[in-house]
C-alpha positions as MATLAB code, in Angstrom:
seq = 'MSKKERVVLICPGRGTYNQAEWGYLKRYHNDKTELLEAFDTFREGAGQPGLQALDSELPFQLKLHSRGDHASALIYACAYADALSIDLDRYEVVAVTGNSLGWYITLAAAGSLPPMIALELINTMGQLMQDALIGGQLIYPCSDEQWVPQPELRASLLALAAEHGAELSIDLGGMLVFGGSANALQRLSNKLPPRDPFPMKLHNHAAFHTSLQQPVLEQARSTLAHLAFNPPSIPMIDGRGKIWTSWSSDPQLLWDYTLGHQLVKPYDFARAIQVAVTEFAPDKLVLLGPGGTLGGSIAQSLIQTGAYGLQCKADFIARQQSDPLLLSMGIEEQRQRLLPSE';
ca = [
     -98.294  188.131  -31.507;
     -98.813  185.404  -28.908;
     -99.690  186.429  -25.369;
     -96.759  186.740  -22.962;
     -96.506  184.278  -20.092;
     -96.737  185.924  -16.679;
     -93.815  185.087  -14.388;
     -92.718  185.879  -10.843;
     -88.960  186.141  -10.356;
     -87.529  184.520   -7.221;
     -84.106  185.687   -6.060;
     -81.859  183.202   -4.207;
     -80.282  183.536   -0.788;
     -76.932  182.568    0.688;
     -75.548  179.089    0.183;
     -76.451  178.888   -3.522;
     -72.941  179.433   -4.955;
     -70.920  176.248   -4.399;
     -68.388  174.089   -6.249;
     -70.910  173.216   -8.981;
     -71.678  176.905   -9.571;
     -68.031  177.996   -9.815;
     -67.616  179.669  -13.226;
     -71.302  180.696  -13.467;
     -70.576  184.285  -14.519;
     -68.015  183.222  -17.106;
     -70.252  180.423  -18.413;
     -73.440  182.430  -18.829;
     -72.658  186.133  -18.692;
     -69.645  186.843  -20.888;
     -71.885  189.312  -22.734;
     -72.287  191.541  -19.659;
     -68.694  192.766  -19.504;
     -69.560  196.388  -18.708;
     -71.749  195.451  -15.725;
     -69.288  192.916  -14.308;
     -66.309  195.232  -14.718;
     -68.214  197.979  -12.876;
     -68.922  195.506  -10.070;
     -65.245  194.522   -9.972;
     -64.067  198.139   -9.902;
     -66.291  198.733   -6.871;
     -65.037  195.609   -5.097;
     -61.376  196.263   -5.842;
     -61.824  199.843   -4.597;
     -62.932  198.327   -1.289;
     -59.831  196.117   -1.187;
     -61.747  192.958   -2.103;
     -61.168  190.428   -4.885;
     -63.217  191.082   -8.016;
     -66.220  188.876   -8.671;
     -64.905  187.654  -12.015;
     -61.672  186.589  -10.338;
     -63.571  184.737   -7.614;
     -65.791  183.143  -10.239;
     -63.195  181.827  -12.648;
     -59.607  182.600  -11.630;
     -59.288  181.730   -7.945;
     -59.868  177.979   -7.476;
     -63.072  177.218   -5.574;
     -62.478  176.952   -1.832;
     -65.458  176.670    0.495;
     -63.692  178.727    3.159;
     -63.087  181.567    0.666;
     -66.161  181.493   -1.557;
     -68.739  180.975    1.220;
     -67.590  184.008    3.240;
     -70.405  186.527    3.587;
     -68.363  189.328    2.046;
     -67.723  187.246   -1.098;
     -70.722  184.907   -1.399;
     -73.348  187.655   -1.135;
     -71.915  189.749   -3.963;
     -71.221  186.695   -6.137;
     -74.783  185.445   -5.780;
     -76.150  188.921   -6.478;
     -74.099  189.247   -9.675;
     -75.255  185.840  -10.930;
     -78.925  186.420  -10.093;
     -79.128  189.997  -11.368;
     -77.386  189.061  -14.609;
     -79.835  186.165  -14.988;
     -82.758  188.584  -14.571;
     -81.335  190.711  -17.381;
     -81.129  187.642  -19.639;
     -84.826  186.680  -19.639;
     -86.663  187.052  -22.950;
     -89.107  189.873  -22.196;
     -90.763  189.433  -25.587;
     -92.132  186.109  -24.326;
     -92.339  186.671  -20.568;
     -93.900  189.433  -18.504;
     -92.389  189.816  -15.040;
     -95.367  190.603  -12.798;
     -93.602  190.513   -9.411;
     -90.232  189.839   -7.774;
     -89.474  188.210   -4.434;
     -86.621  186.322   -2.811;
     -85.213  184.518    0.180;
     -83.155  186.406    2.767;
     -80.229  187.850    0.750;
     -82.722  187.521   -2.105;
     -84.613  190.528   -0.696;
     -81.609  192.759   -1.487;
     -81.402  191.239   -4.974;
     -85.144  191.822   -5.376;
     -84.573  195.544   -4.790;
     -82.280  195.617   -7.831;
     -84.306  193.284  -10.064;
     -87.522  195.235   -9.382;
     -85.894  198.635   -9.941;
     -86.019  199.963   -6.386;
     -82.222  200.312   -6.303;
     -79.874  200.866   -9.261;
     -77.513  197.885   -9.723;
     -74.445  199.638   -8.311;
     -76.316  200.907   -5.249;
     -77.689  197.406   -4.676;
     -74.102  196.115   -4.838;
     -73.093  198.681   -2.202;
     -75.926  197.487    0.047;
     -75.155  193.794   -0.486;
     -71.397  194.199   -0.190;
     -71.721  196.283    2.978;
     -74.155  193.869    4.620;
     -72.009  190.884    3.620;
     -68.954  192.554    5.143;
     -70.753  193.550    8.368;
     -72.180  190.045    8.780;
     -68.808  188.417    8.098;
     -66.928  190.721   10.450;
     -69.396  190.092   13.278;
     -70.351  186.463   12.439;
     -72.743  186.364   15.383;
     -74.182  182.923   16.031;
     -75.115  180.441   13.332;
     -77.961  178.614   11.585;
     -79.213  175.055   11.307;
     -81.983  173.633    9.160;
     -84.543  170.905    9.857;
     -87.629  169.649    7.946;
     -91.189  170.174    9.148;
     -92.896  168.178    6.388;
     -92.935  164.456    5.635;
     -90.997  162.643    2.893;
     -93.704  163.564    0.358;
     -93.467  167.249    1.373;
     -96.881  167.163    3.009;
     -97.023  169.737    5.845;
     -96.912  168.415    9.420;
     -98.363  171.264   11.536;
     -97.903  169.441   14.839;
     -94.248  168.734   14.058;
     -93.738  172.367   13.088;
     -95.258  173.581   16.357;
     -93.135  171.176   18.388;
     -89.957  172.283   16.583;
     -90.677  175.943   17.296;
     -91.331  175.139   20.961;
     -88.143  173.063   21.201;
     -86.077  175.857   19.647;
     -87.463  178.419   22.078;
     -86.807  176.070   24.991;
     -83.120  175.849   24.060;
     -82.559  179.524   23.274;
     -82.746  179.350   19.475;
     -85.037  181.440   17.270;
     -86.833  180.871   13.976;
     -84.678  182.508   11.324;
     -86.303  181.536    7.980;
     -89.491  179.672    7.146;
     -88.741  177.703    3.978;
     -92.117  176.013    3.724;
     -91.246  172.402    4.381;
     -88.101  173.290    6.313;
     -87.305  175.644    9.157;
     -84.026  177.481    9.599;
     -83.125  178.240   13.211;
     -80.635  180.859   14.334;
     -78.879  181.255   17.642;
     -75.607  181.117   19.525;
     -73.335  178.127   18.987;
     -74.377  176.742   22.373;
     -78.102  177.193   21.706;
     -77.845  175.486   18.321;
     -75.830  172.619   19.782;
     -78.428  172.074   22.501;
     -81.205  172.143   19.903;
     -79.308  169.826   17.558;
     -78.840  167.301   20.360;
     -82.615  167.164   20.887;
     -83.669  166.885   17.242;
     -84.290  163.338   15.959;
     -81.685  162.533   13.269;
     -83.235  162.573    9.798;
     -80.357  162.303    7.349;
     -78.825  164.781    6.579;
     -80.671  166.814    9.206;
     -80.193  168.632   11.489;
     -77.785  170.410    9.136;
     -75.563  173.282   10.235;
     -75.100  175.929    7.536;
     -71.429  176.723    6.942;
     -70.253  180.315    7.392;
     -73.782  181.550    8.190;
     -74.538  183.891   11.081;
     -77.846  183.919   12.967;
     -79.538  185.985   10.259;
     -83.051  187.343   10.901;
     -82.836  186.925   14.682;
     -82.472  189.285   17.642;
     -78.745  188.432   17.756;
     -78.244  190.698   14.724;
     -79.163  193.871   16.642;
     -75.505  195.085   16.697;
     -75.273  194.538   12.929;
     -78.561  196.390   12.454;
     -77.198  199.401   14.324;
     -73.994  199.405   12.279;
     -75.902  199.002    9.026;
     -78.305  201.852    9.753;
     -75.367  204.135   10.498;
     -73.164  203.020    7.588;
     -75.982  203.042    5.019;
     -77.926  206.063    6.269;
     -77.348  207.745    2.890;
     -78.888  204.918    0.852;
     -81.771  206.250   -1.263;
     -84.506  203.813   -2.295;
     -87.027  204.330   -5.090;
     -90.523  202.912   -5.496;
     -90.065  199.733   -7.569;
     -91.005  199.591  -11.252;
     -92.202  195.981  -10.699;
     -94.116  194.916   -7.554;
     -91.973  193.347   -4.818;
     -92.935  190.939   -2.021;
     -90.868  191.090    1.145;
     -90.119  188.592    3.927;
     -93.441  189.230    5.636;
     -95.502  188.769    2.497;
     -96.030  192.545    2.163;
     -96.394  193.845   -1.401;
     -94.532  196.999   -2.429;
     -95.779  198.631   -5.642;
     -94.663  201.578   -7.734;
     -97.641  203.653   -6.570;
     -97.738  202.681   -2.890;
     -94.126  202.460   -1.719;
     -92.659  205.048    0.624;
     -88.866  205.025    0.064;
     -88.219  205.768    3.733;
     -90.336  202.796    4.808;
     -88.418  200.602    2.348;
     -85.125  201.740    3.880;
     -86.496  201.149    7.371;
     -87.716  197.618    6.612;
     -84.545  196.622    4.738;
     -82.232  197.899    7.471;
     -84.598  197.111   10.324;
     -87.286  194.449   10.615;
     -85.823  191.988    8.132;
     -82.459  191.901    9.898;
     -83.756  190.896   13.326;
     -87.136  189.205   12.687;
     -87.896  185.862   10.993;
     -87.965  185.847    7.196;
     -91.111  184.105    5.921;
     -90.074  182.932    2.471;
     -92.994  180.495    2.284;
     -95.474  183.317    2.784;
     -93.725  185.458    0.171;
     -94.165  182.664   -2.396;
     -97.786  182.075   -1.390;
     -98.619  185.789   -1.692;
     -96.873  185.950   -5.083;
     -99.020  183.114   -6.412;
    -102.284  184.275   -4.831;
    -102.008  187.952   -5.716;
    -100.283  187.836   -9.108;
    -101.485  184.498  -10.589;
     -98.306  183.800  -12.573;
     -98.164  181.172  -15.291;
     -94.693  180.212  -14.106;
     -92.213  180.873  -11.321;
     -88.638  181.662  -12.324;
     -85.832  180.937   -9.860;
     -82.772  183.003  -10.709;
     -79.367  181.364  -10.445;
     -76.883  180.383   -9.276;
     -77.902  176.857   -8.329;
     -81.415  175.552   -7.909;
     -81.539  174.456   -4.283;
     -84.566  176.618   -3.462;
     -86.717  174.549   -5.820;
     -87.840  172.155   -3.097;
     -88.708  174.998   -0.727;
     -90.750  176.747   -3.419;
     -92.628  173.525   -4.166;
     -93.284  172.894   -0.469;
     -94.558  176.448   -0.032;
     -97.051  175.843   -2.851;
     -98.091  172.451   -1.442;
     -98.925  174.097    1.901;
    -101.822  175.963    0.284;
    -102.636  173.515   -2.527;
    -101.674  176.100   -5.156;
    -101.906  174.840   -8.755;
    -103.554  171.700   -7.395;
    -100.314  170.505   -5.772;
    -100.822  168.254   -2.732;
     -97.467  166.439   -2.440;
     -94.007  165.943   -3.917;
     -95.283  163.462   -6.537;
     -97.753  166.084   -7.819;
     -94.983  168.639   -8.208;
     -92.680  166.204  -10.027;
     -95.493  165.185  -12.378;
     -96.278  168.830  -13.126;
     -92.606  169.590  -13.776;
     -92.407  166.719  -16.255;
     -95.552  167.639  -18.183;
     -95.673  171.447  -18.078;
     -93.011  172.926  -15.778;
     -94.379  175.412  -13.288;
     -90.958  176.283  -11.864;
     -88.076  177.163  -14.174;
     -84.637  177.409  -12.540;
     -82.000  179.378  -14.423;
     -79.310  177.370  -12.673;
     -80.571  174.218  -14.457;
     -79.386  174.236  -18.073;
     -82.463  172.732  -19.747;
     -84.862  175.015  -17.875;
     -82.621  178.038  -18.423;
     -82.847  177.649  -22.200;
     -86.637  178.071  -22.076;
     -86.215  181.564  -20.642;
     -83.605  182.960  -23.031;
     -84.248  184.686  -26.362;
     -84.041  182.217  -29.245;
     -81.033  182.885  -31.440;
];
């Protein structure tokens, strides 16, 4: 039998389920009826529309589908179902990580939370965030057009944000996501040089991973005090680059990080990717669906450290054309490489 390829799973964050992804569950996961119906029963019990209805019955509306209480659960269902679809006879999952919301999905994909408990966590956090909707986010690049890091630009952006009352929310490698009040983000936006389409405000996003989420943190810790974590069956990498393994993970510390640090401190997605590559030496990276918008951020995170010999955007494109390093399940051709052959 041929040797399995080692892969790291990468779970997506908010903003990855849009018009193009509408129908994702119906298109790819008709075989997972029992799982999706269990998810829908939970949602309907909470007085919310079922995920299958949102995915294929209710026409796509940005205002509806991008709400935190709907988008988070939809993205989780798509990504978790994708993880279940990978051909494990050909691929060995050596680690799981993700971006922002992707940390919650990681907990399910790596076996730290059962799928229904992960849905409870994600649904609750999505609802709390939507109800509070404190502040917002905007995104701006800190690399050049060829995705080469610009450390001086990055430092100046961080200083400018601090000067205008905004905070770093997510480090996406070649892009920085800032969180803050509407006024702080407007002041920052006015000072940033236009670089089409940036600065870009993220629709229906709160100031995730910033100090503004302290009230949400307190609500979450109270509402989800009963949540019981398990050591993962597959190693996980969190938003600090910390590795959690089956033999070294304290469930209480997992609860505390998930409902503590990662809510109010910056999420370093770039570092998570860099640690995944350095510590687990995967043959390929697999981005779970829906969508594939994190592909550029993953590539830029690799370019920052020269991983796999990548120095710029052209290197990454050439590698993708010859022997793809990154396979996105939201891209049909790449998805087919990961599924069992019929």
